[in-house]
Coordinates of C-alpha atoms and ligand atoms in Angstrom, one line a residue:
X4 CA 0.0 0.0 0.0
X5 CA 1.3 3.2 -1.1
X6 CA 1.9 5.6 2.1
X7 CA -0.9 8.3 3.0
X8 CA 0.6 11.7 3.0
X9 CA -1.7 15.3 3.4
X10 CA 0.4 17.5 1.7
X11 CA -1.3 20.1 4.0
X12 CA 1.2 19.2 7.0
X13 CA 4.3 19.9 4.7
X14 CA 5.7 23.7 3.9
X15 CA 4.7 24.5 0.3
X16 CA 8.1 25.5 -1.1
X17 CA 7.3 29.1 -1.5
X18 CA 8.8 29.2 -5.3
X19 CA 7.1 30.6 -8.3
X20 CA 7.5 30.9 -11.4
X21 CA 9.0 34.3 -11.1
X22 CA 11.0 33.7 -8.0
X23 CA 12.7 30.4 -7.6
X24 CA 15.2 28.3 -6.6
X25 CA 16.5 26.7 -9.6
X26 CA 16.1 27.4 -13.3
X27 CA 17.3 25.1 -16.0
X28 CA 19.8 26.0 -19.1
X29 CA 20.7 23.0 -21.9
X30 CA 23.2 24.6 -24.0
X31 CA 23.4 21.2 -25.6
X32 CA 21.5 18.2 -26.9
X33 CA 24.2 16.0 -27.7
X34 CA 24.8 13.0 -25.4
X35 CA 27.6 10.5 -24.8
X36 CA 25.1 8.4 -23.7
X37 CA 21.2 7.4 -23.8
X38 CA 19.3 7.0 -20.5
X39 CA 15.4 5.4 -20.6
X40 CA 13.0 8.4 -20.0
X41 CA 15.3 11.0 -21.1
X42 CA 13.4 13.7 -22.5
X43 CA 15.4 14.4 -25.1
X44 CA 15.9 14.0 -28.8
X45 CA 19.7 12.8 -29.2
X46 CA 19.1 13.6 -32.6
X47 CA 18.4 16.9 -32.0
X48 CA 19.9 20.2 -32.6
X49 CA 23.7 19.6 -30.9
X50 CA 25.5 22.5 -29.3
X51 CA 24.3 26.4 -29.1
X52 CA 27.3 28.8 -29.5
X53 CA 27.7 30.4 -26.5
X54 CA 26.5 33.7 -27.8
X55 CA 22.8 31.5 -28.0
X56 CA 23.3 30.4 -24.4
X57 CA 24.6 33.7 -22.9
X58 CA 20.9 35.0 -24.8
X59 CA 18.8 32.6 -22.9
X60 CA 20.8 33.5 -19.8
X61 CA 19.6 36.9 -20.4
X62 CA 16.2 36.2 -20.7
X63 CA 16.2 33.9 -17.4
X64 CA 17.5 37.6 -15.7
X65 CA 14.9 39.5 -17.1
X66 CA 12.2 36.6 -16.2
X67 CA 13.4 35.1 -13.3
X68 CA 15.2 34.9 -10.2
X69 CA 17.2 31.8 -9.1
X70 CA 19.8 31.0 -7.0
X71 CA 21.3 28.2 -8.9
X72 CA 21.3 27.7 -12.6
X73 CA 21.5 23.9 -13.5
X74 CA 23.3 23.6 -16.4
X75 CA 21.7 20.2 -18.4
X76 CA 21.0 19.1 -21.9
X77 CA 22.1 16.3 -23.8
X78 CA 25.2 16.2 -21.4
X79 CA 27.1 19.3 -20.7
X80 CA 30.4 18.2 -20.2
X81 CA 30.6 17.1 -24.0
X82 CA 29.6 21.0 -24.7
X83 CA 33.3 22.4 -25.6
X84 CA 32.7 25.6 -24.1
X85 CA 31.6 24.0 -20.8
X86 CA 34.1 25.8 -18.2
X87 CA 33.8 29.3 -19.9
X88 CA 30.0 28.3 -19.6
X89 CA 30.4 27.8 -15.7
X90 CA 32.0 31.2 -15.5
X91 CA 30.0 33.0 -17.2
X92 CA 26.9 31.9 -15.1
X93 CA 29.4 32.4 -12.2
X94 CA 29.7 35.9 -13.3
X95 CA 26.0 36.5 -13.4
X96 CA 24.7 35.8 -10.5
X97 CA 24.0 31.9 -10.6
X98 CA 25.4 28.9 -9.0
X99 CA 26.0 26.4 -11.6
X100 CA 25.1 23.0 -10.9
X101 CA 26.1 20.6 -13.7
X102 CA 23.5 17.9 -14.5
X103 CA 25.7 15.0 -16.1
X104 CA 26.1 11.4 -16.4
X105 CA 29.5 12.0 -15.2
X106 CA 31.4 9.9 -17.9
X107 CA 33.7 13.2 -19.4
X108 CA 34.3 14.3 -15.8
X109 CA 38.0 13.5 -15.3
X110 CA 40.2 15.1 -12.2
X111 CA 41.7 17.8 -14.8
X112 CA 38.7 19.4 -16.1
X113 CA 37.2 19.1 -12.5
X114 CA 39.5 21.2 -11.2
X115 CA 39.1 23.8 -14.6
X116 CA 35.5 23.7 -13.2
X117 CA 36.3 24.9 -9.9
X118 CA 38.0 27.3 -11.0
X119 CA 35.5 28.8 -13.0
X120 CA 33.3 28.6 -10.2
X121 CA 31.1 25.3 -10.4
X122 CA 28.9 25.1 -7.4
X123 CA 27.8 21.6 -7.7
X124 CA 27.5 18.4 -10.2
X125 CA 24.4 16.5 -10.0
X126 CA 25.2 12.8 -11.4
X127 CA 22.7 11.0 -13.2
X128 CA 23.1 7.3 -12.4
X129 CA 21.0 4.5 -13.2
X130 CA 20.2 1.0 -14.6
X131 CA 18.6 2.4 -17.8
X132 CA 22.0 3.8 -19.3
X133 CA 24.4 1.2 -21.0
X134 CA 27.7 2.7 -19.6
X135 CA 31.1 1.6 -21.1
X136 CA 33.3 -0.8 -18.7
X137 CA 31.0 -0.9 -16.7
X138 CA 29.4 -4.3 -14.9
X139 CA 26.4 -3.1 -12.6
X140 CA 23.6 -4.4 -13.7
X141 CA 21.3 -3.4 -10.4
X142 CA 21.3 0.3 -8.5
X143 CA 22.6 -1.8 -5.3
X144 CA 25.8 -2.4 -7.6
X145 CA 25.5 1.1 -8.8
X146 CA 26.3 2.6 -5.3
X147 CA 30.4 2.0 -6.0
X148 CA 29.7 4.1 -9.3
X149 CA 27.8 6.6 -7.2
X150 CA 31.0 6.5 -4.4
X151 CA 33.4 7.2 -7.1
X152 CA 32.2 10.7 -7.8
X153 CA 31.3 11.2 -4.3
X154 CA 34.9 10.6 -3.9
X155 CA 36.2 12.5 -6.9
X156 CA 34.0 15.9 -5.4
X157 CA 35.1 15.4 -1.5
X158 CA 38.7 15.1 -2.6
X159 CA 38.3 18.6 -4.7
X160 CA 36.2 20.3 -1.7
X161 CA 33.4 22.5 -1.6
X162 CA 31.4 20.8 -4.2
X163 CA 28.1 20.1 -4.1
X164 CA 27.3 16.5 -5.2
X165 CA 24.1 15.2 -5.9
X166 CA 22.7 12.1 -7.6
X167 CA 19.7 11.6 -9.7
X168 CA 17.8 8.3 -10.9
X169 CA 15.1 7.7 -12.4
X170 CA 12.8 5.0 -11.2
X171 CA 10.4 2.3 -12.6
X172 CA 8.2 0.0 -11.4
X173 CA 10.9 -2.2 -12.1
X174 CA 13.9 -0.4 -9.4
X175 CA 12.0 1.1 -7.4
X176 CA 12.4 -2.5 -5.0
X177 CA 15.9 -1.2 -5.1
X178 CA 15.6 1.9 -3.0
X179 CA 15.7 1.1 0.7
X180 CA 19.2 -0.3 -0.3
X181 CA 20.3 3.2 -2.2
X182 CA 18.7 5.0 0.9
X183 CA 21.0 3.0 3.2
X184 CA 24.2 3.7 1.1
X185 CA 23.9 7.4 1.4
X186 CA 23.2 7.2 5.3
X187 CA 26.3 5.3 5.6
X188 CA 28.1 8.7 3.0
X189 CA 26.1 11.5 3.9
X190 CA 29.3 13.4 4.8
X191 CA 29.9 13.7 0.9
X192 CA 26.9 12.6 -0.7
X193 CA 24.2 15.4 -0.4
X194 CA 21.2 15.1 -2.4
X195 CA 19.5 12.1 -4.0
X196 CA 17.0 12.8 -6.3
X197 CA 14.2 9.9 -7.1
X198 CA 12.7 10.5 -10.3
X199 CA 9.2 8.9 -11.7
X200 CA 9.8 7.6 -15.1
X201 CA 7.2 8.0 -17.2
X202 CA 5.6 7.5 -20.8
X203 CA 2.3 8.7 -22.6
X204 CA 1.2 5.2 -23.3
X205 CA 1.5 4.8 -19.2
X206 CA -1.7 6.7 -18.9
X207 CA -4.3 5.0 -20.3
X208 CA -6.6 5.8 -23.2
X209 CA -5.7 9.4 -24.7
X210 CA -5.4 10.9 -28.6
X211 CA -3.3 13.4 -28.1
X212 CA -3.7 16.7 -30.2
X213 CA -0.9 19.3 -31.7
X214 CA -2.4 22.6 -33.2
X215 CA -5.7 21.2 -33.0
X216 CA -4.3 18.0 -35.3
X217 CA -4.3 14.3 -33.5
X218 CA -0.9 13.0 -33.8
X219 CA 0.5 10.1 -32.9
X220 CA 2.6 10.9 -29.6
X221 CA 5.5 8.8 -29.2
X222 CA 8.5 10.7 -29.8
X223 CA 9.2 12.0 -26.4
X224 CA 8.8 9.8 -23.6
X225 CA 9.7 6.4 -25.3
X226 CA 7.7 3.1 -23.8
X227 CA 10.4 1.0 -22.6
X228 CA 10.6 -2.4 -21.1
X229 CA 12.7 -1.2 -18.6
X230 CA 9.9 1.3 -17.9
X231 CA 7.6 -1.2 -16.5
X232 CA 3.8 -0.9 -16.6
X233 CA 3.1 1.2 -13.6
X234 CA 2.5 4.4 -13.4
X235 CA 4.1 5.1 -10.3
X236 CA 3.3 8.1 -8.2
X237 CA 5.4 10.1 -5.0
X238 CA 3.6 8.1 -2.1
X239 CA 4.7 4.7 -3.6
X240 CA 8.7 6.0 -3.7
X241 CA 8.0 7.4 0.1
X242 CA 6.6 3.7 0.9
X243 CA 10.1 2.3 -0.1
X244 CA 12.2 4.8 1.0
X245 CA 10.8 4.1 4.2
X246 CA 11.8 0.8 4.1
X247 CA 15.4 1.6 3.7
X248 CA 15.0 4.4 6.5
X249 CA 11.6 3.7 8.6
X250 CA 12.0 7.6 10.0
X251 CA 11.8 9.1 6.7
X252 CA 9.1 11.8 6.9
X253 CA 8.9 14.7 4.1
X254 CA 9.1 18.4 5.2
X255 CA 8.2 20.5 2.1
X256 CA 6.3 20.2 -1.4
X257 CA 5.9 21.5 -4.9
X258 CA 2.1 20.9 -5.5
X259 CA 0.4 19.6 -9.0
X260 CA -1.1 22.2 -11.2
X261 CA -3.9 20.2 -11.7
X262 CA -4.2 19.3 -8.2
X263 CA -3.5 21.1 -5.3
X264 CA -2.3 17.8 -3.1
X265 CA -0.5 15.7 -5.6
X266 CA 3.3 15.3 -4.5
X267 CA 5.2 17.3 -7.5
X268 CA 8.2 17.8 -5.9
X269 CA 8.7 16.3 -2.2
X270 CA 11.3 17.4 -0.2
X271 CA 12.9 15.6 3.0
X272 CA 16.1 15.9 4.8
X273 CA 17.7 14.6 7.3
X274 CA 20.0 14.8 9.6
X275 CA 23.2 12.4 10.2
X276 CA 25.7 11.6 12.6
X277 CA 28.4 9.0 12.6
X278 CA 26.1 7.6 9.7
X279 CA 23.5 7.6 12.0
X280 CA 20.0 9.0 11.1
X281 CA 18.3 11.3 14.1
X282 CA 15.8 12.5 12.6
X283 CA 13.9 14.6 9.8
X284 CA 13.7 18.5 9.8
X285 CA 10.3 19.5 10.5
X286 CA 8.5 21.8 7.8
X287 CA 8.8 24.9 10.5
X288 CA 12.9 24.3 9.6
X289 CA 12.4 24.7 6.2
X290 CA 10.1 27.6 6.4
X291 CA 12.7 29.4 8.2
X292 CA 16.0 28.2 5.8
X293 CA 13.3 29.4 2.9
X294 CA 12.7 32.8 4.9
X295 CA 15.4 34.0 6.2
X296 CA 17.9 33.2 2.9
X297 CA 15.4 35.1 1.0
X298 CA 15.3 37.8 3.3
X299 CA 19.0 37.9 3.6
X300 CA 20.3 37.4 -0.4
X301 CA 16.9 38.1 -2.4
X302 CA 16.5 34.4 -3.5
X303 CA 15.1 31.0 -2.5
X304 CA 17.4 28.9 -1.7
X305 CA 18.0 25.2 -3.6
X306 CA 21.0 24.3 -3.4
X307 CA 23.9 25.0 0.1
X308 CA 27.1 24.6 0.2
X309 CA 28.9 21.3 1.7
X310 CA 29.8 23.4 4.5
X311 CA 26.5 24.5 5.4
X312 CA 24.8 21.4 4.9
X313 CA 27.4 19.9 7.8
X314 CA 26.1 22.3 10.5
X315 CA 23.0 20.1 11.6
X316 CA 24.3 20.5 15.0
X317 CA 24.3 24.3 14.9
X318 CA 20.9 24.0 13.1
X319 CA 19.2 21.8 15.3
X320 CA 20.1 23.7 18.3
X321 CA 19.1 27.3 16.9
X322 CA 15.7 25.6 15.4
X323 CA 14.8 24.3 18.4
X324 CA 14.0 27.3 20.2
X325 CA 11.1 27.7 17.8
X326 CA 10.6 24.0 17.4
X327 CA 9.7 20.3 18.9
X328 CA 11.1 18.4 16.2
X329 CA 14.3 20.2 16.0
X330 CA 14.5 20.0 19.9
X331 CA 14.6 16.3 20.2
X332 CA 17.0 16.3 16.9
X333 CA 19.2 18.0 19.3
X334 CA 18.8 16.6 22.3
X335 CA 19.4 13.2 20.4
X336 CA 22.7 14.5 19.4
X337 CA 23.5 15.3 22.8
X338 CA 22.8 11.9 24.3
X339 CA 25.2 10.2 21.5
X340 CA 28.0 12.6 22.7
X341 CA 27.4 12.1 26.2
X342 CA 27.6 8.3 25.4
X343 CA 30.6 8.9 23.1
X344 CA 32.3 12.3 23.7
X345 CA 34.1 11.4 20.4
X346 CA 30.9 12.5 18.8
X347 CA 31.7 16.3 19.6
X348 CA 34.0 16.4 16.9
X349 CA 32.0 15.2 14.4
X350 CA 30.2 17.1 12.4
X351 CA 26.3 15.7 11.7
X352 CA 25.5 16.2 8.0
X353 CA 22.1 17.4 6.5
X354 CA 21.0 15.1 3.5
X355 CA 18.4 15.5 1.0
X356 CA 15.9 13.3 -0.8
X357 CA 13.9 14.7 -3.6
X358 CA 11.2 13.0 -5.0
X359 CA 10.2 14.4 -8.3
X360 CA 6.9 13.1 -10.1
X361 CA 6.9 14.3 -13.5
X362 CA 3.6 15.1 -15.4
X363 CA 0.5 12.9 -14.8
X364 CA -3.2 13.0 -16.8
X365 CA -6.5 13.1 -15.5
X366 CA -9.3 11.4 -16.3
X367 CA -10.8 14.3 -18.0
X368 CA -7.4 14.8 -19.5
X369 CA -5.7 17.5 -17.8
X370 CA -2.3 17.4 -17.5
X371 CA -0.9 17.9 -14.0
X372 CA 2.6 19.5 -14.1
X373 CA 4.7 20.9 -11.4
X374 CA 3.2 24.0 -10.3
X375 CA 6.1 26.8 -10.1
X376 CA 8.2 24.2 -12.5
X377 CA 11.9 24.6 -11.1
X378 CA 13.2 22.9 -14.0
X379 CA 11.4 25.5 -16.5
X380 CA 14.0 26.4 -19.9
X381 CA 14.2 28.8 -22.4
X382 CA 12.6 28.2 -25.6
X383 CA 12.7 31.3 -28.5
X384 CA 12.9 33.7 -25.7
X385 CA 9.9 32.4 -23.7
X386 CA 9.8 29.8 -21.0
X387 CA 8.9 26.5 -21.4
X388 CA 9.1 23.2 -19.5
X389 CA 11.7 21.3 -19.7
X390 CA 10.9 17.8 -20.0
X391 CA 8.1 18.8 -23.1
X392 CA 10.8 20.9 -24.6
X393 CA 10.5 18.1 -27.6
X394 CA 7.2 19.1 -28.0
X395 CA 7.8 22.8 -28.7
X396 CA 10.8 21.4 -31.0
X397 CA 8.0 19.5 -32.9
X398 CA 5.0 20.9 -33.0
X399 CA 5.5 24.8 -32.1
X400 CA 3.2 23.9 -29.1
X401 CA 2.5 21.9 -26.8
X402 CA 0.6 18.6 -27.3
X403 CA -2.9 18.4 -25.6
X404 CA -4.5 15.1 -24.0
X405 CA -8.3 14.5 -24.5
X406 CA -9.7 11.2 -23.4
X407 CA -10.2 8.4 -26.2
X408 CA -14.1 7.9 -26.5
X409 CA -15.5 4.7 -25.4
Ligands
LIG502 S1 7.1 20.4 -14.9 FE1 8.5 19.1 -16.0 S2 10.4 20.3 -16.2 FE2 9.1 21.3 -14.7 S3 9.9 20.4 -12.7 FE3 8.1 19.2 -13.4 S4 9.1 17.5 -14.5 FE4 10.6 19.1 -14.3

C-alpha cells in the first residue's frame, strides 16, 4: 500500500515561477550516452554557440530569479565551451550545478571547473543507461559508481554533489538499499534525487492533439521495457524509502497544477551523525532556511554549500528554540555525545531526498505539471518546461490530451 501523505502538514516550497530556486539552461542536446525516459531528442539540434546560451541566460535575468542555474541538456560536459559556460553563469549571478552522467568528468577538467566557479554536479546514475566498462547491472551495484564521484567531489572540496535516478516499477524494490548507502556517505553525498519515469502510453486511453491535429505521440517519452507498466506516483517512492529508512518523513512540497495535493516535488532531509540517522527537519525548519535566505540574499534557496549542509548541530540547536522536532534532533545529538564524547567532533551532516513526479493526466485529461516548474527552460525567448521541450521542437506547441471515446 502506497503511504498516505496530506500534503497540507508539509511547507509548500514558496517558489514561483517568477522567484525560484532553480532554473534550467541546456546549452546542448548532444549526449555520450542514452538514458530510458530521457526527454530528449539525441538527434536533436547539438550544441548552441555560447553567444545562444549567454541569450537565454539573459532572458532567465529578465524573467526570473534563481539562485542556482542547473546547467543540463544532452550532457554538458561534452559541450566544448563548458568551463567558460560555468563562468559565465558564475559571473551572473548563478550557482551552476552541472546535470551529467559523469562519464567526461576527469580530475583535470574538474579542477578547470572549480576554478571557473562550479557550485555543484548532479550525477545522473541509473540502470537504464548502458555505460562503457562498466558491470552493474542493479542500482545496489551502482552505489560503487555513485562512491566514485562522491569521492572525486570530497577530494576537490566545496562541491556540491548530488545524484539523480530515475525509477520504474521495475527499481524502485531497489531503493531502501540506495537509501542505506547514502546514510552510511552522507558526509559527501548530499542530495538524492528519485525520479518517476514515465511515458504517454503509461496513462491510459488518450489521442493526443498538436495545433488542434491528433498525432501520434510517441516521440518524447519512449515506452520501454525497462519502464515497466506502472505508473508510479510520490507516495509509492516514500513507501520504499521508508523501508530503507523507517523515519523518513517529508518536510516540504511543490504541488500539481492540476491538483492542489498531488506530490510534485517532495522534499525531506535529514540529519546524520556518525552515519546515524536522528531525525527529519520539520516543515517549521524549512520555512525558516526558505525565509530568512530570501530575506537575507533576495533568493530561495536550492542548493547550500557542503559546509552549510554539515552544521545540523548548529541547526538543530538554533531551530529548536522555535521548534519540537528540532529539539529532540538536538537533544538526540546530545545523548550520543554524552555516550561517546568522540561524537563532539564530528560534524552531523544534513542530506536531501527529492522525490520528483513528473507530469501525470486526469481522467478528464488534464495534464498535472509541477506548479512553479523549477526545471522551466528557455525556448525562443519564452519559457517552457523542460521535460516537453520536444514538444515545442515539434510541433510549435505543446501537445494536448483528451480522453479516447469509449
Ligand atoms: S514540470 Fe517538468 S520540467 Fe518542470 S519540474 Fe516538473 S518534471 Fe521538471
Amino acid at each position: 500500500m502506497p503511504a498516505e501523505l496530506d500534503h497540507l502538514e508539509f511547507y509548500r516550497l514558496p517558489w514561483n515561477y517568477a522567484d525560484n530556486g532553480i532554473s534550467w539552461l541546456e546549452p546542448t542536446t548532444d549526449c555520450n550516452l542514452r538514458c530510458e525516459g530521457c526527454y530528449r531528442d539525441p538527434h536533436g539540434h547539438g550544441h548552441k554557440t555560447l553567444e545562444d546560451v549567454r541569450a537565454d541566460l539573459e532572458v532567465f535575468k529578465k524573467l526570473r530569479k534563481s539562485d542556482c542555474m542547473s546547467i543540463a541538456g544532452g550532457d554538458p560536459l561534452v559541450y566544448p565551451q563548458i568551463v567558460e559556460l560555468v563562468k559565465m553563469i558564475n559571473e551572473m549571478g548563478w550557482k551552476p550545478v552541472i546535470n551529467t552522467n559523469g562519464l567526461a568528468l576527469k580530475e583535470p577538467l574538474l579542477k578547470e571547473l572549480k576554478k571557473a566557479g562550479v557550485f555543484g554536479f548532479t550525477f545522473h546514475i541509473d540502470t537504464s543507461q548502458k555505460r562503457p566498462k562498466v558491470t552493474a547491472t542493479t542500482e545496489t551495484e551502482l552505489n560503487e559508481l555513485r562512491l566514485h564521484y562522491a569521492k572525486m567531489l570530497a577530494q576537490e572540496g566545496g562541491i556540491a554533489c548530488s545524484f539523480n535516478a530515475t525509477i520504474s516499477d521495475k527499481t524502485m524494490h531497489e531503493i531502501p538499499n540506495m537509501v542505506r548507502w547514502s546514510e552510511k556517505y552522507a558526509d559527501i553525498v548530499h542530495t538524492m534525487v528519485f525520479i518517476l519515469y514515465r511515458s504517454p502510453n503509461l496513462t491510459g486511453d488518450f489521442d493526443f492533439f498538436a495545433n488542434g491535429n491528433k498525432i501520434e505521440f510517441d516521440g518524447t517519452y519512449k515506452e520501454t521495457n525497462w519502464g515497466g507498466e506502472q505508473m508510479l506516483m510520490a507516495p509509492d517512492i516514500v513507501e520504499k524509502i521508508r523501508e530503507g529508512d523507517p523515519m523518513y518523513e517529508p518536510c516540504a512540497y511543490l504541488n500539481g497544477t492540476a491538483n492542489p495535493n498531488s506530490l510534485k516535488w517532495l522534499l525531506a532531509n535529514r540529519i546524520v551523525l556518525n552515519k546515524e540517522t536522528l531525525g527529519y527537519v520539520s516543515p517549521k525548519f524549512m520555512e525558516l532556511v526558505q525565509t530568512l535566505t530570501h530575506m537575507f540574499t533576495g533568493k530561495y534557496l536550492a542548493y547550500a554549500q557542503p559546509k552549510s549542509v554539515s552544521k545540523g548541530k548548529l541547526a538543530s540547536f538554533f531551530a529548536g528554540f522555535v521548534d519540537k522536532e528540532m529539539r529532540r534532533i538536538f537533544s538526540k545529538i546530545m545523548r550520543r555525545t554524552i555516550a561517546n564524547p568522540i561524537n563532539l567532533f564530528r560534524s552531523a551532516y544534513i542530506q536531501s531526498f527529492m522525490i520528483i513526479q513528473p507530469v501525470n493526466f486526469e481522467s478528464d485529461g488534464r495534464q498535472d505539471m509541477c506548479d512553479s516548474c523549477p526545471d522551466i527552460t528557455v525556448h525562443d525567448g519564452k519559457l517552457v518546461w523542460s521535460c516537453r521541450l520536444e514538444e515545442m521542437n515539434n510541433y510549435g506547441a505543446f501537445v494536448q490530451t483528451i480522453p479516447k471515446r469509449a
